[in-house]
CSV table of C-alpha atoms in Angstrom, one decimal:
chain,number,residue,atom,x,y,z
A,22,MET,CA,-8.4,12.9,43.1
A,23,ILE,CA,-6.4,9.7,43.0
A,24,LYS,CA,-2.9,10.2,44.5
A,25,VAL,CA,-0.2,8.2,42.7
A,26,VAL,CA,3.4,7.5,43.4
A,27,ILE,CA,5.4,6.0,40.6
A,28,ILE,CA,8.3,3.6,41.4
A,29,GLY,CA,10.9,3.4,38.7
A,30,ALA,CA,12.6,5.4,36.0
A,31,GLY,CA,12.5,3.1,32.9
A,32,ASN,CA,10.3,3.2,29.8
A,33,VAL,CA,7.1,2.3,31.5
A,34,ALA,CA,7.6,4.6,34.5
A,35,THR,CA,8.4,7.5,32.1
A,36,HIS,CA,5.3,6.9,30.1
A,37,LEU,CA,3.1,6.5,33.1
A,38,TYR,CA,4.5,9.7,34.6
A,39,ARG,CA,4.0,11.7,31.3
A,40,THR,CA,0.4,10.4,30.9
A,41,PHE,CA,-0.8,10.8,34.4
A,42,SER,CA,0.8,14.3,34.6
A,43,GLU,CA,-1.6,15.4,32.0
A,44,THR,CA,-4.6,13.6,33.4
A,45,GLU,CA,-7.4,15.3,35.4
A,46,ASP,CA,-8.3,13.9,38.8
A,47,VAL,CA,-4.9,12.2,39.1
A,48,ALA,CA,-2.1,13.7,41.1
A,49,ILE,CA,1.4,12.3,40.9
A,50,LEU,CA,2.9,12.9,44.3
A,51,GLN,CA,6.4,11.5,43.7
A,52,VAL,CA,8.5,9.4,41.5
A,53,TYR,CA,10.9,7.1,43.3
A,54,ASN,CA,14.1,5.6,41.9
A,55,ARG,CA,17.1,4.4,43.9
A,56,ASN,CA,19.4,6.2,41.5
A,57,PRO,CA,18.3,9.9,41.4
A,58,GLU,CA,20.4,10.5,38.3
A,59,HIS,CA,17.7,8.7,36.2
A,60,LEU,CA,14.8,10.9,37.5
A,61,LYS,CA,15.5,13.9,35.3
A,62,PHE,CA,12.4,13.1,33.2
A,63,VAL,CA,10.4,14.3,36.2
A,64,LYS,CA,9.8,18.0,35.6
A,65,GLU,CA,9.2,18.9,39.3
A,66,PRO,CA,12.5,18.4,41.2
A,67,GLU,CA,10.6,18.2,44.5
A,68,LYS,CA,8.8,15.1,43.3
A,69,ARG,CA,12.0,13.1,42.7
A,70,ILE,CA,12.9,10.9,45.6
A,71,SER,CA,15.5,8.2,46.0
A,72,ASP,CA,14.9,7.2,49.6
A,73,LEU,CA,11.8,5.1,50.5
A,74,GLN,CA,11.7,6.8,53.9
A,75,ASN,CA,10.6,10.0,52.2
A,76,LEU,CA,7.5,8.4,50.5
A,77,GLU,CA,4.2,10.2,51.0
A,78,ASN,CA,0.9,8.5,51.5
A,79,ALA,CA,-0.6,7.7,48.1
A,80,ASP,CA,-3.7,5.8,47.0
A,81,VAL,CA,-1.7,3.8,44.5
A,82,TYR,CA,2.0,3.0,44.2
A,83,LEU,CA,2.7,1.9,40.6
A,84,ILE,CA,5.8,-0.3,40.5
A,85,ALA,CA,7.4,0.0,37.1
A,86,ILE,CA,10.8,-1.6,37.7
A,87,LYS,CA,12.5,-4.6,36.2
A,88,ASP,CA,10.9,-7.9,37.2
A,89,GLU,CA,14.0,-9.1,38.9
A,90,ALA,CA,14.2,-6.0,41.0
A,91,ILE,CA,10.7,-6.4,42.4
A,92,PRO,CA,11.5,-8.9,45.3
A,93,GLU,CA,14.1,-6.6,46.7
A,94,PHE,CA,11.9,-3.5,46.4
A,95,VAL,CA,9.2,-5.5,48.3
A,96,LEU,CA,11.6,-6.1,51.2
A,97,GLU,CA,12.6,-2.4,51.4
A,98,MET,CA,9.1,-0.9,50.9
A,99,PRO,CA,7.6,0.3,54.2
A,100,GLU,CA,4.1,-0.6,55.1
A,101,THR,CA,1.4,1.6,53.7
A,102,ASP,CA,-2.4,1.9,53.4
A,103,GLY,CA,-2.1,2.5,49.6
A,104,ILE,CA,-2.4,-0.2,46.9
A,105,LEU,CA,0.9,-1.6,45.7
A,106,ALA,CA,0.5,-2.5,42.0
A,107,HIS,CA,3.2,-3.8,39.7
A,108,THR,CA,3.1,-3.4,36.0
A,109,SER,CA,4.7,-6.6,34.9
A,110,GLY,CA,3.3,-9.1,32.4
A,111,SER,CA,5.0,-12.1,33.8
A,112,GLN,CA,5.0,-11.7,37.6
A,113,PRO,CA,2.1,-13.1,39.7
A,114,MET,CA,0.2,-10.7,41.7
A,115,ASN,CA,1.1,-12.5,44.9
A,116,ILE,CA,4.7,-11.4,44.7
A,117,LEU,CA,3.2,-8.4,46.5
A,118,ASN,CA,1.2,-10.2,49.2
A,119,LYS,CA,3.2,-9.0,52.1
A,120,PHE,CA,1.2,-5.8,51.7
A,121,GLU,CA,-2.4,-5.3,52.8
A,122,ASN,CA,-3.5,-3.9,49.5
A,123,PHE,CA,-2.0,-5.0,46.3
A,124,GLY,CA,-2.7,-5.7,42.6
A,125,VAL,CA,-1.5,-5.5,39.1
A,126,PHE,CA,-1.7,-2.6,36.6
A,127,TYR,CA,-0.3,-4.1,33.3
A,128,PRO,CA,-0.4,-2.0,30.2
A,129,LEU,CA,-0.1,-4.4,27.3
A,130,GLN,CA,2.2,-2.4,25.0
A,131,THR,CA,5.8,-2.0,23.9
A,132,PHE,CA,7.4,1.2,25.2
A,133,SER,CA,10.4,3.0,23.8
A,134,LYS,CA,11.8,6.0,25.6
A,135,ASN,CA,11.9,8.2,22.5
A,136,LYS,CA,8.5,7.3,21.0
A,137,GLN,CA,5.4,9.1,22.2
A,138,ILE,CA,2.5,6.7,22.8
A,139,ASP,CA,-1.2,7.3,23.3
A,140,PHE,CA,-2.4,5.4,26.3
A,141,LYS,CA,-6.0,5.7,25.1
A,142,ASN,CA,-5.7,2.6,22.9
A,143,ILE,CA,-3.6,0.5,25.3
A,144,PRO,CA,-5.4,-2.3,27.0
A,145,VAL,CA,-4.7,-2.2,30.7
A,146,CYS,CA,-4.9,-5.6,32.4
A,147,LEU,CA,-6.0,-5.4,36.0
A,148,GLU,CA,-6.0,-7.7,39.0
A,149,ALA,CA,-6.3,-6.9,42.8
A,150,ASN,CA,-6.5,-8.7,46.1
A,151,THR,CA,-9.9,-7.2,47.0
A,152,LYS,CA,-12.9,-5.9,45.1
A,153,ALA,CA,-12.4,-2.4,46.5
A,154,ASN,CA,-8.8,-2.4,45.4
A,155,PHE,CA,-9.8,-3.7,41.9
A,156,HIS,CA,-12.3,-0.9,41.7
A,157,LEU,CA,-9.8,1.8,42.5
A,158,LEU,CA,-7.2,0.4,40.0
A,159,LYS,CA,-9.9,0.2,37.3
A,160,LYS,CA,-10.9,3.8,38.1
A,161,LEU,CA,-7.3,4.9,37.7
A,162,ALA,CA,-6.8,2.9,34.5
A,163,GLU,CA,-10.0,4.4,32.9
A,164,LYS,CA,-8.6,7.9,33.4
A,165,ILE,CA,-6.1,7.1,30.7
A,166,ALA,CA,-7.2,4.1,28.7
A,167,GLU,CA,-10.4,3.2,26.9
A,168,ASN,CA,-10.1,-0.6,27.4
A,169,THR,CA,-9.4,-2.2,30.7
A,170,TYR,CA,-9.6,-6.0,31.3
A,171,GLU,CA,-9.8,-8.1,34.4
A,172,VAL,CA,-7.0,-10.6,33.9
A,173,ASN,CA,-5.8,-13.1,36.5
A,174,SER,CA,-2.1,-13.9,37.0
A,175,GLU,CA,-2.2,-17.1,34.8
A,176,GLN,CA,-3.9,-15.3,32.0
A,177,ARG,CA,-1.6,-12.4,32.2
A,178,LYS,CA,1.4,-14.7,31.9
A,179,ALA,CA,-0.2,-16.2,28.8
A,180,LEU,CA,-0.8,-12.8,27.3
A,181,HIS,CA,2.7,-11.7,28.0
A,182,LEU,CA,3.9,-14.8,26.2
A,183,SER,CA,1.6,-14.1,23.3
A,184,ALA,CA,3.0,-10.6,23.2
A,185,VAL,CA,6.5,-12.0,22.6
A,186,PHE,CA,5.2,-13.7,19.5
A,187,VAL,CA,3.2,-10.7,18.0
A,188,ASN,CA,5.8,-8.1,19.0
A,189,ASN,CA,9.3,-9.4,19.6
A,190,PHE,CA,9.3,-12.3,17.1
A,191,THR,CA,7.3,-10.3,14.5
A,192,ASN,CA,9.9,-7.6,14.8
A,193,HIS,CA,12.6,-10.2,14.3
A,194,MET,CA,10.9,-11.2,11.1
A,195,PHE,CA,11.2,-7.6,10.0
A,196,ALA,CA,14.8,-7.4,11.1
A,197,MET,CA,15.7,-10.6,9.2
A,198,ALA,CA,14.1,-9.2,6.1
A,199,SER,CA,15.9,-5.9,6.6
A,200,GLU,CA,19.2,-7.7,6.9
A,201,TYR,CA,18.5,-9.8,3.9
A,202,CYS,CA,17.5,-6.7,1.8
A,203,ARG,CA,20.7,-4.9,2.9
A,204,LYS,CA,22.8,-7.8,1.8
A,205,ASN,CA,21.0,-7.9,-1.6
A,206,GLU,CA,21.2,-4.1,-2.0
A,207,LEU,CA,17.5,-3.7,-1.9
A,208,PRO,CA,15.7,-0.9,0.0
A,209,PHE,CA,13.7,-2.2,2.9
A,210,ASP,CA,11.2,0.5,2.2
A,211,ILE,CA,9.9,-1.5,-0.7
A,212,LEU,CA,8.5,-4.0,1.8
A,213,ARG,CA,6.7,-1.4,4.0
A,214,PRO,CA,3.3,-1.4,2.1
A,215,LEU,CA,3.3,-5.2,2.4
A,216,ILE,CA,4.0,-5.1,6.1
A,217,ARG,CA,1.1,-2.6,6.5
A,218,GLU,CA,-1.3,-4.8,4.6
A,219,THR,CA,-0.2,-7.9,6.6
A,220,VAL,CA,-1.5,-6.1,9.7
A,221,ASP,CA,-4.5,-4.4,8.1
A,222,LYS,CA,-5.6,-7.8,6.9
A,223,ILE,CA,-6.0,-9.2,10.4
A,224,GLU,CA,-8.2,-6.4,11.4
A,225,SER,CA,-11.0,-8.1,9.6
A,226,LEU,CA,-9.7,-11.7,9.3
A,227,ASP,CA,-8.6,-14.2,11.9
A,228,PRO,CA,-4.8,-14.6,11.3
A,229,ILE,CA,-5.3,-18.3,10.7
A,230,ASP,CA,-7.6,-17.4,7.7
A,231,ALA,CA,-5.3,-14.7,6.5
A,232,GLN,CA,-2.4,-17.1,5.9
A,233,THR,CA,-1.0,-17.2,2.4
A,234,GLY,CA,2.3,-18.1,0.8
A,235,PRO,CA,4.4,-21.1,-0.4
A,236,ALA,CA,4.1,-23.0,3.0
A,237,LEU,CA,0.3,-22.9,2.9
A,238,ARG,CA,0.2,-23.8,-0.8
A,239,ASN,CA,2.7,-26.5,-0.1
A,240,ASP,CA,4.6,-25.0,-3.1
A,241,LYS,CA,7.7,-27.3,-2.8
A,242,LYS,CA,9.5,-25.8,-5.7
A,243,THR,CA,9.4,-22.2,-4.3
A,244,ILE,CA,10.3,-23.5,-0.8
A,245,GLN,CA,13.3,-25.4,-2.2
A,246,MET,CA,14.4,-22.3,-4.1
A,247,HIS,CA,14.1,-20.1,-1.1
A,248,LEU,CA,16.1,-22.5,1.1
A,249,GLU,CA,18.9,-22.4,-1.4
A,250,MET,CA,19.1,-18.7,-1.1
A,251,LEU,CA,19.5,-18.6,2.8
A,252,ASP,CA,22.3,-19.0,5.2
A,253,GLU,CA,22.2,-21.7,7.9
A,254,ASN,CA,20.4,-19.8,10.6
A,255,GLN,CA,17.8,-18.3,8.1
A,256,LYS,CA,17.3,-21.8,6.6
A,257,LYS,CA,16.5,-23.3,10.0
A,258,ILE,CA,13.9,-20.6,10.7
A,259,TYR,CA,12.4,-20.8,7.3
A,260,THR,CA,12.1,-24.6,7.6
A,261,ILE,CA,10.6,-24.6,11.1
A,262,LEU,CA,8.1,-21.9,10.3
A,263,THR,CA,7.0,-23.5,7.0
A,264,GLU,CA,6.5,-26.8,8.9
A,265,SER,CA,4.6,-25.0,11.6
A,266,ILE,CA,2.2,-23.3,9.1
A,267,GLN,CA,1.5,-26.6,7.5
A,268,LYS,CA,0.9,-28.3,10.8
A,269,LEU,CA,-1.5,-25.5,11.9
A,270,HIS,CA,-3.4,-25.9,8.6
A,271,GLY,CA,-3.4,-29.7,8.8
A,272,LYS,CA,-1.0,-30.1,5.9
A,273,LYS,CA,2.1,-32.2,5.5
A,274,LEU,CA,5.3,-31.5,3.8
B,23,MET,CA,-4.3,4.5,-24.6
B,24,ILE,CA,-2.5,1.3,-23.5
B,25,LYS,CA,-4.3,-1.8,-24.5
B,26,VAL,CA,-4.0,-4.6,-22.0
B,27,VAL,CA,-5.0,-8.3,-21.9
B,28,ILE,CA,-5.0,-10.0,-18.6
B,29,ILE,CA,-4.1,-13.7,-18.4
B,30,GLY,CA,-5.6,-15.5,-15.4
B,31,ALA,CA,-8.5,-15.4,-13.0
B,32,GLY,CA,-6.9,-15.6,-9.6
B,33,ASN,CA,-6.4,-12.9,-6.9
B,34,VAL,CA,-3.8,-10.9,-8.8
B,35,ALA,CA,-5.7,-11.1,-12.1
B,36,THR,CA,-8.9,-10.0,-10.4
B,37,HIS,CA,-7.3,-7.0,-8.7
B,38,LEU,CA,-5.5,-6.0,-11.9
B,39,TYR,CA,-8.7,-6.2,-13.8
B,40,ARG,CA,-10.6,-4.1,-11.3
B,41,THR,CA,-7.9,-1.5,-11.0
B,42,PHE,CA,-7.2,-1.1,-14.7
B,43,SER,CA,-11.0,-1.0,-15.5
B,44,GLU,CA,-11.1,2.2,-13.5
B,45,THR,CA,-8.0,3.7,-15.0
B,46,GLU,CA,-7.9,6.4,-17.6
B,47,ASP,CA,-5.8,5.8,-20.7
B,48,VAL,CA,-5.8,2.0,-20.2
B,49,ALA,CA,-8.2,-0.3,-22.0
B,50,ILE,CA,-8.6,-3.9,-20.9
B,51,LEU,CA,-9.4,-5.7,-24.2
B,52,GLN,CA,-9.9,-9.2,-22.8
B,53,VAL,CA,-9.3,-11.4,-19.8
B,54,TYR,CA,-8.2,-15.0,-20.7
B,55,ASN,CA,-8.6,-18.0,-18.5
B,56,ARG,CA,-8.7,-21.6,-19.7
B,57,ASN,CA,-11.7,-22.4,-17.6
B,58,PRO,CA,-14.3,-19.7,-18.5
B,59,GLU,CA,-16.3,-20.5,-15.3
B,60,HIS,CA,-13.8,-18.5,-13.3
B,61,LEU,CA,-14.2,-15.4,-15.4
B,62,LYS,CA,-17.4,-14.2,-13.9
B,63,PHE,CA,-15.6,-11.3,-12.2
B,64,VAL,CA,-15.2,-9.7,-15.7
B,65,LYS,CA,-18.2,-7.5,-16.0
B,66,GLU,CA,-18.3,-7.5,-19.8
B,67,PRO,CA,-19.1,-11.0,-21.1
B,68,GLU,CA,-17.6,-10.2,-24.5
B,69,LYS,CA,-14.2,-9.7,-22.9
B,70,ARG,CA,-14.1,-13.1,-21.4
B,71,ILE,CA,-12.1,-15.6,-23.5
B,72,SER,CA,-11.0,-19.1,-22.9
B,73,ASP,CA,-9.3,-19.8,-26.3
B,74,LEU,CA,-5.9,-18.3,-27.0
B,75,GLN,CA,-6.8,-18.2,-30.7
B,76,ASN,CA,-9.3,-15.5,-30.0
B,77,LEU,CA,-6.7,-13.1,-28.4
B,78,GLU,CA,-6.8,-9.6,-29.8
B,79,ASN,CA,-3.6,-7.5,-30.3
B,80,ALA,CA,-2.7,-5.7,-27.1
B,81,ASP,CA,0.2,-3.6,-26.1
B,82,VAL,CA,0.7,-5.6,-22.9
B,83,TYR,CA,-0.3,-9.1,-21.9
B,84,LEU,CA,-0.2,-9.4,-18.1
B,85,ILE,CA,0.3,-13.0,-17.1
B,86,ALA,CA,-1.2,-13.5,-13.6
B,87,ILE,CA,-1.4,-17.2,-13.3
B,88,LYS,CA,0.3,-19.7,-11.0
B,89,ASP,CA,4.1,-20.0,-11.4
B,90,GLU,CA,3.9,-23.6,-12.3
B,91,ALA,CA,1.4,-22.9,-15.1
B,92,ILE,CA,3.6,-20.3,-16.8
B,93,PRO,CA,5.7,-22.8,-18.9
B,94,GLU,CA,2.7,-24.4,-20.4
B,95,PHE,CA,1.1,-21.1,-21.1
B,96,VAL,CA,4.3,-20.0,-22.9
B,97,LEU,CA,4.1,-23.0,-25.1
B,98,GLU,CA,0.4,-22.3,-26.1
B,99,MET,CA,0.6,-18.6,-26.4
B,100,PRO,CA,0.7,-17.5,-30.1
B,101,GLU,CA,3.3,-15.0,-31.3
B,102,THR,CA,2.5,-11.4,-30.8
B,103,ASP,CA,3.9,-7.9,-31.1
B,104,GLY,CA,2.8,-7.0,-27.6
B,105,ILE,CA,4.9,-7.3,-24.4
B,106,LEU,CA,4.4,-10.5,-22.5
B,107,ALA,CA,4.9,-9.7,-18.8
B,108,HIS,CA,4.5,-12.1,-15.9
B,109,THR,CA,3.6,-10.9,-12.4
B,110,SER,CA,5.5,-13.5,-10.4
B,111,GLY,CA,8.0,-12.7,-7.6
B,112,SER,CA,10.1,-15.8,-8.0
B,113,GLN,CA,10.2,-16.5,-11.7
B,114,PRO,CA,13.0,-15.1,-13.8
B,115,MET,CA,12.1,-12.8,-16.7
B,116,ASN,CA,13.7,-15.2,-19.2
B,117,ILE,CA,11.0,-17.8,-18.7
B,118,LEU,CA,9.3,-15.6,-21.4
B,119,ASN,CA,12.3,-15.3,-23.8
B,120,LYS,CA,10.7,-17.2,-26.6
B,121,PHE,CA,8.7,-14.0,-27.3
B,122,GLU,CA,10.2,-10.9,-28.9
B,123,ASN,CA,9.0,-8.5,-26.2
B,124,PHE,CA,8.8,-9.6,-22.6
B,125,GLY,CA,9.3,-8.4,-19.1
B,126,VAL,CA,8.0,-8.5,-15.5
B,127,PHE,CA,5.3,-6.5,-13.8
B,128,TYR,CA,5.4,-7.6,-10.1
B,129,PRO,CA,3.2,-5.9,-7.6
B,130,LEU,CA,4.8,-6.6,-4.2
B,131,GLN,CA,1.7,-7.1,-2.1
B,132,THR,CA,-0.5,-9.9,-0.7
B,133,PHE,CA,-3.9,-10.1,-2.5
B,134,SER,CA,-7.1,-11.7,-1.1
B,135,LYS,CA,-10.1,-12.0,-3.3
B,136,ASN,CA,-12.5,-10.4,-0.9
B,137,LYS,CA,-10.4,-7.6,0.3
B,138,GLN,CA,-10.3,-4.4,-1.7
B,139,ILE,CA,-6.8,-3.0,-2.2
B,140,ASP,CA,-5.5,0.4,-3.2
B,141,PHE,CA,-2.9,-0.1,-5.9
B,142,LYS,CA,-1.6,3.5,-5.3
B,143,ASN,CA,0.6,2.4,-2.5
B,144,ILE,CA,1.8,-0.9,-3.9
B,145,PRO,CA,5.4,-0.9,-5.2
B,146,VAL,CA,5.5,-2.4,-8.7
B,147,CYS,CA,8.8,-4.0,-9.6
B,148,LEU,CA,9.6,-3.9,-13.3
B,149,GLU,CA,12.0,-5.5,-15.6
B,150,ALA,CA,12.0,-5.8,-19.4
B,151,ASN,CA,14.1,-7.2,-22.2
B,152,THR,CA,14.5,-3.8,-23.9
B,153,LYS,CA,14.5,-0.1,-22.9
B,154,ALA,CA,11.4,0.6,-24.9
B,155,ASN,CA,9.6,-2.3,-23.3
B,156,PHE,CA,10.7,-1.2,-19.9
B,157,HIS,CA,9.4,2.3,-20.7
B,158,LEU,CA,6.0,1.0,-21.7
B,159,LEU,CA,5.6,-1.2,-18.6
B,160,LYS,CA,6.7,1.7,-16.4
B,161,LYS,CA,4.1,3.9,-18.0
B,162,LEU,CA,1.4,1.3,-17.4
B,163,ALA,CA,2.5,0.8,-13.8
B,164,GLU,CA,2.5,4.5,-13.1
B,165,LYS,CA,-1.1,4.7,-14.2
B,166,ILE,CA,-2.1,2.8,-11.0
B,167,ALA,CA,0.9,3.0,-8.6
B,168,GLU,CA,2.9,5.8,-7.1
B,169,ASN,CA,6.1,3.8,-6.7
B,170,THR,CA,7.7,1.7,-9.4
B,171,TYR,CA,11.1,0.1,-9.1
B,172,GLU,CA,13.5,-1.3,-11.7
B,173,VAL,CA,14.4,-4.7,-10.2
B,174,ASN,CA,16.3,-7.5,-11.9
B,175,SER,CA,15.3,-11.1,-11.6
B,176,GLU,CA,17.9,-11.9,-8.9
B,177,GLN,CA,16.8,-9.0,-6.8
B,178,ARG,CA,13.1,-9.8,-7.3
B,179,LYS,CA,13.7,-13.3,-6.1
B,180,ALA,CA,15.4,-11.9,-2.9
B,181,LEU,CA,12.4,-9.5,-2.5
B,182,HIS,CA,9.9,-12.3,-2.8
B,183,LEU,CA,11.8,-14.3,-0.2
B,184,SER,CA,11.9,-11.2,2.1
B,185,ALA,CA,8.1,-10.9,1.6
B,186,VAL,CA,7.7,-14.5,2.9
B,187,PHE,CA,9.3,-13.3,6.2
B,188,VAL,CA,7.5,-10.0,6.6
B,189,ASN,CA,4.1,-11.3,5.4
B,190,ASN,CA,3.7,-15.1,5.7
B,191,PHE,CA,5.9,-15.7,8.7
B,192,THR,CA,4.7,-12.6,10.5
B,193,ASN,CA,1.1,-13.7,9.9
B,194,HIS,CA,2.1,-17.1,11.4
B,195,MET,CA,3.3,-15.3,14.5
B,196,PHE,CA,-0.1,-13.7,14.8
B,197,ALA,CA,-1.8,-17.1,14.1
B,198,MET,CA,0.3,-18.8,16.8
B,199,ALA,CA,-0.6,-16.1,19.3
B,200,SER,CA,-4.3,-16.3,18.3
B,201,GLU,CA,-4.2,-20.1,18.9
B,202,TYR,CA,-2.5,-19.7,22.2
B,203,CYS,CA,-5.0,-17.0,23.3
B,204,ARG,CA,-7.9,-19.3,22.3
B,205,LYS,CA,-6.5,-22.1,24.4
B,206,ASN,CA,-6.1,-19.8,27.3
B,207,GLU,CA,-9.6,-18.2,26.9
B,208,LEU,CA,-8.2,-14.8,26.2
B,209,PRO,CA,-9.6,-12.5,23.5
B,210,PHE,CA,-7.0,-12.0,20.7
B,211,ASP,CA,-8.4,-8.5,20.3
B,212,ILE,CA,-6.4,-7.5,23.4
B,213,LEU,CA,-3.2,-7.9,21.4
B,214,ARG,CA,-4.3,-5.7,18.5
B,215,PRO,CA,-3.0,-2.4,19.8
B,216,LEU,CA,0.4,-4.1,20.4
B,217,ILE,CA,0.5,-5.4,16.9
B,218,ARG,CA,-0.3,-2.0,15.5
B,219,GLU,CA,2.5,-0.4,17.5
B,220,THR,CA,5.0,-3.1,16.5
B,221,VAL,CA,4.5,-2.0,12.9
B,222,ASP,CA,4.1,1.7,13.6
B,223,LYS,CA,7.5,1.6,15.4
B,224,ILE,CA,9.4,0.5,12.4
B,225,GLU,CA,8.0,3.4,10.4
B,226,SER,CA,10.6,5.5,12.2
B,227,LEU,CA,13.1,2.9,13.4
B,228,ASP,CA,15.2,0.2,11.6
B,229,PRO,CA,13.6,-3.0,12.9
B,230,ILE,CA,17.0,-4.1,14.2
B,231,ASP,CA,16.9,-1.0,16.6
B,232,ALA,CA,13.3,-1.6,17.4
B,233,GLN,CA,13.9,-5.0,19.0
B,234,THR,CA,12.8,-5.5,22.6
B,235,GLY,CA,11.9,-8.4,24.8
B,236,PRO,CA,13.4,-11.2,26.9
B,237,ALA,CA,15.6,-12.5,24.1
B,238,LEU,CA,17.3,-9.2,23.6
B,239,ARG,CA,17.6,-8.6,27.3
B,240,ASN,CA,18.9,-12.2,27.7
B,241,ASP,CA,16.3,-12.5,30.5
B,242,LYS,CA,16.9,-16.2,31.1
B,243,LYS,CA,14.2,-16.5,33.8
B,244,THR,CA,11.4,-15.2,31.6
B,245,ILE,CA,12.6,-17.3,28.7
B,246,GLN,CA,12.7,-20.4,30.8
B,247,MET,CA,9.2,-19.7,32.2
B,248,HIS,CA,7.9,-19.2,28.7
B,249,LEU,CA,9.4,-22.4,27.4
B,250,GLU,CA,7.6,-24.3,30.2
B,251,MET,CA,4.3,-22.8,29.0
B,252,LEU,CA,4.6,-24.0,25.4
B,253,ASP,CA,4.0,-27.2,23.5
B,254,GLU,CA,6.8,-28.9,21.6
B,255,ASN,CA,6.3,-27.1,18.3
B,256,GLN,CA,5.9,-23.7,20.0
B,257,LYS,CA,8.9,-24.4,22.1
B,258,LYS,CA,11.1,-25.2,19.1
B,259,ILE,CA,10.0,-21.9,17.4
B,260,TYR,CA,10.5,-19.9,20.6
B,261,THR,CA,14.0,-21.3,21.1
B,262,ILE,CA,15.2,-20.8,17.6
B,263,LEU,CA,13.9,-17.2,17.3
B,264,THR,CA,15.3,-16.3,20.7
B,265,GLU,CA,18.7,-17.6,19.6
B,266,SER,CA,18.4,-15.8,16.3
B,267,ILE,CA,17.6,-12.5,17.9
B,268,GLN,CA,20.6,-12.9,20.2
B,269,LYS,CA,22.8,-13.9,17.3
B,270,LEU,CA,21.7,-10.8,15.3
B,271,HIS,CA,22.5,-8.6,18.2
B,272,GLY,CA,25.8,-10.3,19.0
B,273,LYS,CA,24.7,-11.9,22.2
B,274,LYS,CA,25.0,-15.4,23.5
B,275,LEU,CA,22.5,-17.5,25.4
């Protein structure tokens, strides 16, 4: 039985709580949040704590709070034999090095409070200050996820940055198209099969080989026509991405 | 039985040929391409033609050639009673108005030669110069696709532009991340579940509401850290997309 305390009450904390609650061989002892108001998602009231002095001894303390709140938490957190592991993509492991046992437990996924998620398919990126600690974090991760990776702090930072491109910026492409459709009285739904196929395609192809469109063809006429249809902000983005596609493929405008 | 001739030998022509070949109540009479070498995908040699003088009388001639080749084809194409319909997203219907019967049959999807595609889920955008012609094109489209839309030339142009954002530019986000992972010796595979979830999320949410990330949170520290990790081209794109996300959500850097 791995005994776990969860620190935090945001999206990641909520999802970790839900998933581990349903996992054999894992016991959630407590969920800590400074503001107890936000702990209502914890079904068992006795497990909600908002004072670090009431912490029980756990094997792993999973820190799922905002990056900028981590340093202050580290100051306040009492010494413990358990492993302190944060869940942040961008913070180095050593932010926790005042403790004896520490590491990182980073699930590479986007979490929304109201959307159920299956941890099974989420890659969990792990790092720890000792082999034994790594082993325990890996054991814990494998209880819920099929794929775990050993990823050092530098690599994790690079992954987190890549995630901004494939998740945040990709979503913004969808949002821009959605706005554009709205303005032109077109249903965004009509684009959904294309979005699906865009992603299906890269299951079998490297995205660099999956590229199509006027930028790749250097179809100047279509590019020009499109630019005339866009507002200043859209135009800037269209131009810079067209140039970037051409650069990546060794072409020139 | 709707009699169809396909004009062209590219990705769209190939997919239309394959799909209509397997469709009841549709007969492909011929496939035309100026260069007969490219017609090998047509299983029946007698249906391959490379001289417009040998065209048979069809109900619909589907023009699936490059946009820039359409004007010359229009000049060469003999008069006919059938409907001439192009399959281009960006060309106006009236490019075909020298004919008596004309329209547009635009499947909104990205086609690759080596990837099978199920037309059933592809939205087909239709336009025609008369009600009767529209009716016949719609009947033809419904033989292969579940969703057909009446879309005028202006709207189609806007859709085609939106498709550049959700397909070409989105794919470029994946390609940039793939490059970045390669340089940092990280497997791109680790990002696939996140990509899947990015798309799954907008099945139930408007993409504007699905936005997350440092730009939306205006997390200046993370943004600054990311910028320091990128080369000039990547930095430019990161900055402009971050600003655009903040603009769309009424925030300021």
